[in-house]
Amino acid sequence: MKMHNFKYEGSGLNRFFGPLEAKIMEILWTTTAALTIKEVQAKLDQDKVMNFNTVMTVMNRLVDKGILQKNSVARSFMYKPVVTRDVFMETQSKELTFDLIEEFGSLAVTHMVDALDKVDPDLLDKLELKIKELKKDR
Amino acid sequence: MKMHNFKYEGSGLNRFFGPLEAKIMEILWTTTAALTIKEVQAKLDQDKVMNFNTVMTVMNRLVDKGILQKNSVARSFMYKPVVTRDVFMETQSKELTFDLIEEFGSLAVTHMVDALDKVDPDLLDKLELKIKELKKDR
DNA sequence: CACCCCCTACTACAATTTGTAGTGTAAGGA
DNA sequence: TCCTTACACTACAAATTGTAGTAGGGGGTG
């Protein structure tokens, strides 16, 4: 279930998935219960109904990639994500942050401060606190 | 010259380019002067010589993407990166750090501390300093 | 002057990823 | 028994990247 890319474009799940994949994951992560293909197809519907086979193909590819799991129930399959959205985000954040620092080192440090300040200055305080905490424990 | 992906796999330029592209950029960024295709081809040579046309195709695609520029000199073209490696890295670092924080917010903050601590604890001090500096200026 | 060589341009094909969709098949209900 | 339904299998298009063949033009050489 290893991701391969973090896309510069888009936002949210679109950073990790193709557009249709992202919509499907959005639906599955928004719903608590597992869903059938038909249910996902129904929830997808915006302007035009997606072809059933299209939805099925994409969902089964997500199963192949280890992102979804399917369970046979009666005559259909029920699909649901292998991990929760929170766990997914947590994993990606950890992986990417680590890679970023590994790759850019002190360059990234500079940009972090700028970015935090711009996106949400409160996070700067939070970061400062975290650093202090870590240092205290030694 | 917008990049599209940051790859989880690989390291250095391989995070941004295909394997051959990365080798070519590595060569062009390592050499101060602009180079001809033939020169790049010669420097590429490890075990087997790359086909001249292959090198040319990839280099011209990099030109199309705005990553390389070519200048007609005598009967050949000289290729060189549009921006220095430092500028490239700077840009990517800024963009990615920003996106990361935008996407993950406080989640990323936590992971930053962990990652910095693991990769290079000195960077934690540097980060702390940077935060203090920024706050002082207000 | 004719010809050849070198370098470039153009074209093409394979593998991978993602979206899209048709056809075939099996199983259960009417 | 036959039809509906859901799934499996197959296929194709566009984009990306690596790979390479063929064609063409321009200048040097015999």
Tab-separated table of N, CA and C in Angstrom, chain B residues 23-85:
chain	number	residue	atom	x	y	z
B	23	LYS	N	20.246	11.364	-14.461
B	23	LYS	CA	21.683	11.251	-14.752
B	23	LYS	C	22.147	12.419	-15.605
B	24	ILE	N	21.313	12.770	-16.567
B	24	ILE	CA	21.673	13.876	-17.467
B	24	ILE	C	21.725	15.195	-16.703
B	25	MET	N	20.746	15.434	-15.864
B	25	MET	CA	20.743	16.672	-15.079
B	25	MET	C	21.929	16.706	-14.132
B	26	GLU	N	22.229	15.569	-13.574
B	26	GLU	CA	23.385	15.462	-12.688
B	26	GLU	C	24.648	15.928	-13.420
B	27	ILE	N	24.800	15.442	-14.641
B	27	ILE	CA	25.977	15.813	-15.445
B	27	ILE	C	25.975	17.306	-15.751
B	28	LEU	N	24.843	17.809	-16.194
B	28	LEU	CA	24.794	19.225	-16.578
B	28	LEU	C	24.975	20.147	-15.385
B	29	TRP	N	24.548	19.692	-14.226
B	29	TRP	CA	24.680	20.538	-13.042
B	29	TRP	C	26.073	20.402	-12.409
B	30	THR	N	26.746	19.347	-12.761
B	30	THR	CA	28.094	19.129	-12.232
B	30	THR	C	29.123	19.879	-13.058
B	31	THR	N	28.778	20.087	-14.330
B	31	THR	CA	29.696	20.784	-15.225
B	31	THR	C	29.321	22.256	-15.276
B	32	THR	N	30.294	23.113	-15.202
B	32	THR	CA	29.973	24.539	-15.240
B	32	THR	C	29.534	24.974	-16.630
B	33	ALA	N	30.301	24.545	-17.646
B	33	ALA	CA	30.007	24.966	-19.010
B	33	ALA	C	28.800	24.237	-19.570
B	34	ALA	N	28.225	24.816	-20.615
B	34	ALA	CA	27.186	24.127	-21.367
B	34	ALA	C	27.831	22.974	-22.126
B	35	LEU	N	27.039	21.943	-22.409
B	35	LEU	CA	27.592	20.758	-23.058
B	35	LEU	C	26.792	20.396	-24.298
B	36	THR	N	27.454	19.732	-25.243
B	36	THR	CA	26.746	19.182	-26.391
B	36	THR	C	26.171	17.824	-25.989
B	37	ILE	N	25.286	17.338	-26.842
B	37	ILE	CA	24.715	16.013	-26.582
B	37	ILE	C	25.832	14.977	-26.511
B	38	LYS	N	26.755	15.096	-27.428
B	38	LYS	CA	27.849	14.127	-27.482
B	38	LYS	C	28.670	14.116	-26.186
B	39	GLU	N	28.880	15.282	-25.663
B	39	GLU	CA	29.635	15.366	-24.408
B	39	GLU	C	28.876	14.719	-23.254
B	40	VAL	N	27.589	14.998	-23.229
B	40	VAL	CA	26.768	14.374	-22.190
B	40	VAL	C	26.781	12.867	-22.363
B	41	GLN	N	26.621	12.448	-23.599
B	41	GLN	CA	26.643	11.017	-23.896
B	41	GLN	C	27.936	10.388	-23.396
B	42	ALA	N	29.053	11.057	-23.642
B	42	ALA	CA	30.355	10.530	-23.221
B	42	ALA	C	30.431	10.408	-21.696
B	43	LYS	N	29.909	11.400	-21.029
B	43	LYS	CA	29.972	11.388	-19.564
B	43	LYS	C	28.995	10.393	-18.955
B	44	LEU	N	27.968	10.068	-19.705
B	44	LEU	CA	26.985	9.113	-19.220
B	44	LEU	C	27.594	7.728	-19.118
B	45	ASP	N	28.371	7.411	-20.083
B	45	ASP	CA	28.946	6.074	-20.242
B	45	ASP	C	29.377	5.429	-18.937
B	46	GLN	N	28.701	4.358	-18.608
B	46	GLN	CA	29.152	3.575	-17.469
B	46	GLN	C	29.609	2.227	-17.969
B	47	ASP	N	28.679	1.315	-18.134
B	47	ASP	CA	29.024	-0.001	-18.661
B	47	ASP	C	28.802	-0.019	-20.168
B	48	LYS	N	27.619	0.430	-20.568
B	48	LYS	CA	27.350	0.447	-21.996
B	48	LYS	C	27.094	1.884	-22.469
B	49	VAL	N	27.503	2.189	-23.668
B	49	VAL	CA	27.297	3.522	-24.223
B	49	VAL	C	25.827	3.721	-24.592
B	50	MET	N	25.269	4.804	-24.144
B	50	MET	CA	23.894	5.111	-24.502
B	50	MET	C	23.836	5.523	-25.965
B	51	ASN	N	22.765	5.152	-26.608
B	51	ASN	CA	22.521	5.569	-27.975
B	51	ASN	C	22.419	7.097	-28.037
B	52	PHE	N	23.088	7.671	-29.051
B	52	PHE	CA	23.102	9.129	-29.177
B	52	PHE	C	21.692	9.710	-29.270
B	53	ASN	N	20.864	9.081	-30.069
B	53	ASN	CA	19.496	9.589	-30.246
B	53	ASN	C	18.683	9.538	-28.956
B	54	THR	N	18.933	8.537	-28.174
B	54	THR	CA	18.226	8.423	-26.899
B	54	THR	C	18.555	9.620	-26.019
B	55	VAL	N	19.843	9.916	-25.941
B	55	VAL	CA	20.264	11.054	-25.129
B	55	VAL	C	19.666	12.343	-25.684
B	56	MET	N	19.712	12.473	-26.988
B	56	MET	CA	19.171	13.681	-27.612
B	56	MET	C	17.677	13.841	-27.319
B	57	THR	N	16.929	12.771	-27.490
B	57	THR	CA	15.488	12.839	-27.256
B	57	THR	C	15.186	13.298	-25.836
B	58	VAL	N	15.838	12.679	-24.892
B	58	VAL	CA	15.558	13.016	-23.493
B	58	VAL	C	15.960	14.458	-23.211
B	59	MET	N	17.100	14.871	-23.749
B	59	MET	CA	17.543	16.245	-23.511
B	59	MET	C	16.596	17.256	-24.149
B	60	ASN	N	16.125	16.953	-25.339
B	60	ASN	CA	15.195	17.889	-25.976
B	60	ASN	C	13.851	17.939	-25.255
B	61	ARG	N	13.464	16.812	-24.667
B	61	ARG	CA	12.240	16.844	-23.868
B	61	ARG	C	12.437	17.722	-22.640
B	62	LEU	N	13.620	17.683	-22.087
B	62	LEU	CA	13.905	18.547	-20.930
B	62	LEU	C	13.879	20.015	-21.353
B	63	VAL	N	14.287	20.261	-22.600
B	63	VAL	CA	14.184	21.628	-23.120
B	63	VAL	C	12.704	22.024	-23.233
B	64	ASP	N	11.902	21.112	-23.790
B	64	ASP	CA	10.467	21.390	-23.937
B	64	ASP	C	9.820	21.705	-22.589
B	65	LYS	N	10.298	21.032	-21.569
B	65	LYS	CA	9.722	21.228	-20.234
B	65	LYS	C	10.260	22.475	-19.552
B	66	GLY	N	11.212	23.137	-20.230
B	66	GLY	CA	11.751	24.362	-19.654
B	66	GLY	C	12.813	24.136	-18.596
B	67	ILE	N	13.373	22.940	-18.568
B	67	ILE	CA	14.384	22.626	-17.560
B	67	ILE	C	15.784	22.882	-18.113
B	68	LEU	N	15.954	22.581	-19.414
B	68	LEU	CA	17.220	22.892	-20.085
B	68	LEU	C	16.972	23.988	-21.115
B	69	GLN	N	18.042	24.655	-21.486
B	69	GLN	CA	17.964	25.563	-22.624
B	69	GLN	C	19.064	25.175	-23.584
B	70	LYS	N	18.816	25.340	-24.884
B	70	LYS	CA	19.860	25.002	-25.835
B	70	LYS	C	20.198	26.212	-26.694
B	71	ASN	N	21.467	26.355	-26.955
B	71	ASN	CA	21.930	27.456	-27.775
B	71	ASN	C	22.731	26.919	-28.937
B	72	SER	N	22.427	27.443	-30.102
B	72	SER	CA	23.127	27.019	-31.302
B	72	SER	C	24.545	27.579	-31.280
B	73	VAL	N	25.510	26.675	-31.354
B	73	VAL	CA	26.913	27.069	-31.399
B	73	VAL	C	27.567	26.285	-32.522
B	74	ALA	N	28.066	27.041	-33.533
B	74	ALA	CA	28.630	26.387	-34.701
B	74	ALA	C	27.600	25.418	-35.271
B	75	ARG	N	27.948	24.163	-35.384
B	75	ARG	CA	27.016	23.240	-35.992
B	75	ARG	C	26.253	22.390	-34.976
B	76	SER	N	26.533	22.608	-33.708
B	76	SER	CA	25.813	21.810	-32.698
B	76	SER	C	25.002	22.719	-31.797
B	77	PHE	N	24.358	22.103	-30.843
B	77	PHE	CA	23.686	22.856	-29.791
B	77	PHE	C	24.410	22.608	-28.485
B	78	MET	N	24.445	23.640	-27.686
B	78	MET	CA	25.001	23.504	-26.351
B	78	MET	C	23.827	23.552	-25.383
B	79	TYR	N	23.819	22.623	-24.469
B	79	TYR	CA	22.713	22.539	-23.499
B	79	TYR	C	23.201	22.903	-22.107
B	80	LYS	N	22.332	23.617	-21.400
B	80	LYS	CA	22.619	23.846	-19.977
B	80	LYS	C	21.312	24.085	-19.233
B	81	PRO	N	21.322	23.818	-17.947
B	81	PRO	CA	20.111	24.000	-17.150
B	81	PRO	C	19.690	25.465	-17.135
B	82	VAL	N	18.397	25.701	-17.102
B	82	VAL	CA	17.867	27.059	-17.047
B	82	VAL	C	18.200	27.699	-15.697
B	83	VAL	N	18.105	26.921	-14.647
B	83	VAL	CA	18.467	27.443	-13.320
B	83	VAL	C	19.569	26.575	-12.725
B	84	THR	N	20.297	27.136	-11.795
B	84	THR	CA	21.346	26.363	-11.131
B	84	THR	C	20.718	25.283	-10.267
B	85	ARG	N	21.539	24.360	-9.896
B	85	ARG	CA	21.061	23.283	-9.031
B	85	ARG	C	20.559	23.850	-7.707
